Amino acid sequence: MTTDEKIIERVRKLMALATSSNEHEAAAAAAKAQELLLKYNLSVNALEEKPKAGESHFDDHDSYSIGWRSDLLGVICANTCCSMVQMTIHTHSFAKRFWVFGEPANVEVATYLYHYLTKELLRIGPKPAASKAGHAFRLGAVAAIGHRLRETVTEFRQASAETQSLVLVKDAAAIEARNAYFPKLGTGRRSGTEDWASFAKGVEAGKNIPLRRGVSSTNAGGQTLLK
């Protein structure tokens, strides 16, 4: 098993722990997996040579909830040293194709987190899923998840000069790979809602999760993998 395969396997085992009916498990698992990935990236010391970013893509035909799904993948990629592009598939009404750029382990973890969290947010949110309340709730939950993921990255970056440089280098490599693949990109609008009560409930569902945060130094070099 390669190093990348090992990290993916560890993340999948972590995700398998989130099988209870606790509505906070999805965001908690996301934060732990993200922290594991950041520490893995540091442990392989990618600063020794320029990162080799690649790409992966998948389609999503769920038109009624594509807005919060786009936002979810966006915040995941922004906080796993990846970059994303969203395209409309004209052969399917409202369907999207998502492209994720970054180093192989980062891309696989970001993609895995997306599919896992999509399933969990559909499970914990209001029913029917196609309702305005359900969409607003998930937009709120995504906002809270994004905030927590950014907290982890900020703490990781501030831990040392090495971690600061690591994130900058990997982010730049992902953007470079994206721009090389799509040299002429346009910009889109973020999804919105008028149901602020449901949005607020989604935010609270994410805010109240008991996240295990912190990047602990264990040696002069900085960090180690989660045990």
Tab-separated table of C-alpha atoms in Angstrom:
chain	number	residue	atom	x	y	z
A	1	MET	CA	0.000	0.000	0.000
A	2	THR	CA	1.396	3.410	-0.990
A	3	THR	CA	1.662	6.368	1.404
A	4	ASP	CA	-1.286	8.087	-0.294
A	5	GLU	CA	-3.375	4.916	-0.016
A	6	LYS	CA	-2.536	4.659	3.679
A	7	ILE	CA	-3.733	8.183	4.424
A	8	ILE	CA	-6.985	7.598	2.511
A	9	GLU	CA	-7.542	4.364	4.416
A	10	ARG	CA	-7.022	6.151	7.747
A	11	VAL	CA	-9.489	8.870	6.788
A	12	ARG	CA	-12.077	6.281	5.764
A	13	LYS	CA	-11.698	4.507	9.092
A	14	LEU	CA	-12.192	7.858	10.809
A	15	MET	CA	-15.340	8.522	8.810
A	16	ALA	CA	-16.685	5.077	9.676
A	17	LEU	CA	-16.846	6.210	13.309
A	18	ALA	CA	-19.572	8.706	12.439
A	19	THR	CA	-22.414	6.191	12.313
A	20	SER	CA	-24.540	7.365	15.224
A	21	SER	CA	-27.663	9.496	14.955
A	22	ASN	CA	-25.790	12.462	16.486
A	23	GLU	CA	-26.405	15.341	14.072
A	24	HIS	CA	-22.971	16.825	14.821
A	25	GLU	CA	-20.922	13.804	13.720
A	26	ALA	CA	-20.577	14.890	10.080
A	27	ALA	CA	-18.857	18.203	10.772
A	28	ALA	CA	-16.758	16.693	13.576
A	29	ALA	CA	-15.509	13.932	11.288
A	30	ALA	CA	-14.743	16.489	8.578
A	31	ALA	CA	-12.586	18.555	10.916
A	32	LYS	CA	-10.671	15.515	12.184
A	33	ALA	CA	-10.047	14.217	8.664
A	34	GLN	CA	-8.850	17.650	7.556
A	35	GLU	CA	-6.443	17.869	10.498
A	36	LEU	CA	-5.110	14.400	9.692
A	37	LEU	CA	-4.507	15.443	6.093
A	38	LEU	CA	-2.678	18.637	7.045
A	39	LYS	CA	-0.379	16.750	9.386
A	40	TYR	CA	0.200	14.066	6.764
A	41	ASN	CA	1.214	16.712	4.242
A	42	LEU	CA	3.721	18.062	6.736
A	43	SER	CA	5.089	14.620	7.591
A	44	VAL	CA	6.049	13.879	3.976
A	45	ASN	CA	7.835	17.261	3.844
A	46	ALA	CA	6.585	18.332	0.452
A	47	LEU	CA	8.655	21.513	0.694
A	48	GLU	CA	11.713	19.577	-0.479
A	49	GLU	CA	10.417	19.655	-4.031
A	50	LYS	CA	7.638	21.362	-5.946
A	51	PRO	CA	4.303	19.594	-5.336
A	52	LYS	CA	2.828	17.738	-8.291
A	53	ALA	CA	-0.850	18.605	-8.364
A	54	GLY	CA	-3.322	16.580	-10.388
A	55	GLU	CA	-7.066	16.599	-10.940
A	56	SER	CA	-10.207	14.544	-10.533
A	57	HIS	CA	-13.802	15.173	-11.490
A	58	PHE	CA	-17.311	13.854	-10.822
A	59	ASP	CA	-20.860	14.733	-11.859
A	60	ASP	CA	-23.787	15.758	-9.680
A	61	HIS	CA	-27.273	15.651	-11.196
A	62	ASP	CA	-29.144	16.681	-8.055
A	63	SER	CA	-30.532	19.950	-9.405
A	64	TYR	CA	-32.680	20.901	-6.407
A	65	SER	CA	-29.737	21.168	-4.043
A	66	ILE	CA	-26.799	22.054	-6.247
A	67	GLY	CA	-26.275	25.423	-4.529
A	68	TRP	CA	-25.295	24.179	-1.082
A	69	ARG	CA	-23.367	21.295	-2.638
A	70	SER	CA	-21.233	23.753	-4.602
A	71	ASP	CA	-20.595	25.757	-1.442
A	72	LEU	CA	-19.709	22.591	0.473
A	73	LEU	CA	-17.114	21.450	-2.038
A	74	GLY	CA	-15.764	24.989	-2.190
A	75	VAL	CA	-15.091	25.240	1.552
A	76	ILE	CA	-13.641	21.718	1.663
A	77	CYS	CA	-11.213	22.444	-1.184
A	78	ALA	CA	-10.238	25.816	0.247
A	79	ASN	CA	-9.189	24.098	3.458
A	80	THR	CA	-7.526	20.946	2.134
A	81	CYS	CA	-5.027	22.687	-0.182
A	82	CYS	CA	-7.176	22.020	-3.247
A	83	SER	CA	-8.938	24.145	-5.836
A	84	MET	CA	-12.269	23.469	-7.555
A	85	VAL	CA	-14.094	24.352	-10.766
A	86	GLN	CA	-17.802	23.917	-11.409
A	87	MET	CA	-19.242	23.466	-14.903
A	88	THR	CA	-22.796	23.040	-16.195
A	89	ILE	CA	-23.518	19.797	-18.027
A	90	HIS	CA	-25.797	20.890	-20.823
A	91	THR	CA	-26.979	17.349	-21.568
A	92	HIS	CA	-28.653	17.219	-18.119
A	93	SER	CA	-30.923	19.933	-16.762
A	94	PHE	CA	-29.113	21.891	-14.020
A	95	ALA	CA	-26.497	19.141	-13.551
A	96	LYS	CA	-22.946	20.103	-12.647
A	97	ARG	CA	-19.496	18.626	-13.143
A	98	PHE	CA	-17.071	19.357	-10.333
A	99	TRP	CA	-13.304	19.374	-10.896
A	100	VAL	CA	-10.914	19.154	-7.950
A	101	PHE	CA	-7.236	20.078	-8.305
A	102	GLY	CA	-4.411	19.316	-5.881
A	103	GLU	CA	-1.955	16.622	-4.867
A	104	PRO	CA	-3.374	13.070	-5.080
A	105	ALA	CA	-3.969	12.503	-1.350
A	106	ASN	CA	-5.481	15.982	-0.956
A	107	VAL	CA	-7.821	15.498	-3.925
A	108	GLU	CA	-8.964	12.092	-2.710
A	109	VAL	CA	-9.626	13.323	0.819
A	110	ALA	CA	-11.470	16.431	-0.412
A	111	THR	CA	-13.627	14.333	-2.749
A	112	TYR	CA	-14.303	11.725	-0.081
A	113	LEU	CA	-15.266	14.423	2.442
A	114	TYR	CA	-17.635	15.956	-0.077
A	115	HIS	CA	-19.519	12.743	-0.756
A	116	TYR	CA	-19.619	11.783	2.909
A	117	LEU	CA	-20.797	15.191	4.145
A	118	THR	CA	-23.362	15.489	1.357
A	119	LYS	CA	-24.957	12.263	2.550
A	120	GLU	CA	-24.834	13.345	6.198
A	121	LEU	CA	-26.287	16.809	5.598
A	122	LEU	CA	-29.152	15.292	3.646
A	123	ARG	CA	-29.756	12.937	6.568
A	124	ILE	CA	-29.814	15.521	9.367
A	125	GLY	CA	-31.625	18.345	7.580
A	126	PRO	CA	-35.362	19.063	7.230
A	127	LYS	CA	-37.478	16.872	4.987
A	128	PRO	CA	-38.284	16.893	2.158
A	129	ALA	CA	-34.741	17.600	1.029
A	130	ALA	CA	-36.014	19.606	-1.940
A	131	SER	CA	-37.749	22.153	0.292
A	132	LYS	CA	-36.577	25.733	0.750
A	133	ALA	CA	-36.162	25.044	4.461
A	134	GLY	CA	-33.932	22.046	3.744
A	135	HIS	CA	-31.762	24.009	1.335
A	136	ALA	CA	-31.444	26.939	3.761
A	137	PHE	CA	-30.579	24.624	6.664
A	138	ARG	CA	-27.789	22.998	4.673
A	139	LEU	CA	-26.427	26.350	3.541
A	140	GLY	CA	-26.200	27.290	7.215
A	141	ALA	CA	-24.554	23.992	8.127
A	142	VAL	CA	-22.020	24.430	5.307
A	143	ALA	CA	-21.221	27.923	6.579
A	144	ALA	CA	-20.527	26.529	10.050
A	145	ILE	CA	-18.466	23.633	8.704
A	146	GLY	CA	-16.444	26.075	6.604
A	147	HIS	CA	-15.786	28.254	9.643
A	148	ARG	CA	-14.505	25.290	11.655
A	149	LEU	CA	-12.332	24.025	8.809
A	150	ARG	CA	-10.801	27.494	8.421
A	151	GLU	CA	-10.066	27.586	12.148
A	152	THR	CA	-8.049	24.383	11.829
A	153	VAL	CA	-6.084	25.675	8.829
A	154	THR	CA	-5.393	29.006	10.544
A	155	GLU	CA	-4.112	27.271	13.653
A	156	PHE	CA	-2.005	24.909	11.554
A	157	ARG	CA	-0.485	27.775	9.561
A	158	GLN	CA	0.344	29.748	12.683
A	159	ALA	CA	2.098	26.809	14.354
A	160	SER	CA	5.427	27.466	12.618
A	161	ALA	CA	7.111	29.027	9.589
A	162	GLU	CA	7.248	25.549	8.071
A	163	THR	CA	3.504	24.992	8.272
A	164	GLN	CA	2.843	28.492	6.927
A	165	SER	CA	5.047	27.810	3.900
A	166	LEU	CA	3.600	24.343	3.400
A	167	VAL	CA	0.029	25.588	3.024
A	168	LEU	CA	1.067	28.437	0.727
A	169	VAL	CA	3.086	26.132	-1.540
A	170	LYS	CA	0.348	23.497	-1.787
A	171	ASP	CA	-2.399	26.057	-2.367
A	172	ALA	CA	-0.340	27.651	-5.136
A	173	ALA	CA	0.288	24.267	-6.782
A	174	ALA	CA	-3.434	23.474	-6.812
A	175	ILE	CA	-4.289	26.863	-8.342
A	176	GLU	CA	-1.540	26.480	-10.933
A	177	ALA	CA	-2.910	23.076	-11.949
A	178	ARG	CA	-6.431	24.504	-12.156
A	179	ASN	CA	-5.372	27.459	-14.305
A	180	ALA	CA	-3.361	25.219	-16.609
A	181	TYR	CA	-6.406	23.002	-17.166
A	182	PHE	CA	-8.864	25.901	-17.398
A	183	PRO	CA	-6.932	28.960	-18.646
A	184	LYS	CA	-10.118	31.009	-19.166
A	185	LEU	CA	-12.358	30.774	-16.126
A	186	GLY	CA	-15.390	32.878	-15.364
A	187	THR	CA	-16.883	33.623	-11.957
A	188	GLY	CA	-20.241	32.564	-10.570
A	189	ARG	CA	-22.561	33.663	-7.798
A	190	ARG	CA	-22.815	31.981	-4.418
A	191	SER	CA	-26.074	30.349	-3.442
A	192	GLY	CA	-28.438	32.368	-1.262
A	193	THR	CA	-31.639	31.967	0.734
A	194	GLU	CA	-34.536	33.967	2.156
A	195	ASP	CA	-35.312	31.422	4.879
A	196	TRP	CA	-33.001	32.813	7.548
A	197	ALA	CA	-34.673	30.884	10.359
A	198	SER	CA	-33.744	27.553	8.762
A	199	PHE	CA	-30.311	28.900	7.856
A	200	ALA	CA	-29.726	29.840	11.499
A	201	LYS	CA	-30.725	26.342	12.627
A	202	GLY	CA	-28.172	24.902	10.226
A	203	VAL	CA	-25.476	27.222	11.553
A	204	GLU	CA	-26.229	26.178	15.134
A	205	ALA	CA	-26.080	22.499	14.172
A	206	GLY	CA	-22.523	23.107	13.011
A	207	LYS	CA	-21.444	25.565	15.716
A	208	ASN	CA	-22.240	23.268	18.615
A	209	ILE	CA	-20.083	20.352	17.529
A	210	PRO	CA	-17.359	19.318	20.023
A	211	LEU	CA	-14.396	19.609	17.679
A	212	ARG	CA	-11.005	18.211	18.631
A	213	ARG	CA	-8.833	21.124	17.534
A	214	GLY	CA	-5.207	22.050	17.946
A	215	VAL	CA	-1.911	21.255	16.292
A	216	SER	CA	0.557	19.974	18.870
A	217	SER	CA	4.315	20.299	18.448
A	218	THR	CA	6.171	17.092	19.281
A	219	ASN	CA	9.674	17.856	18.071
A	220	ALA	CA	11.856	20.582	16.605
A	221	GLY	CA	10.402	19.921	13.170
A	222	GLY	CA	6.831	20.584	14.240
A	223	GLN	CA	3.975	18.106	13.985
A	224	THR	CA	3.157	14.421	13.715
A	225	LEU	CA	0.261	12.402	12.330
A	226	LEU	CA	-2.801	11.851	14.462
A	227	LYS	CA	-2.683	8.525	16.259
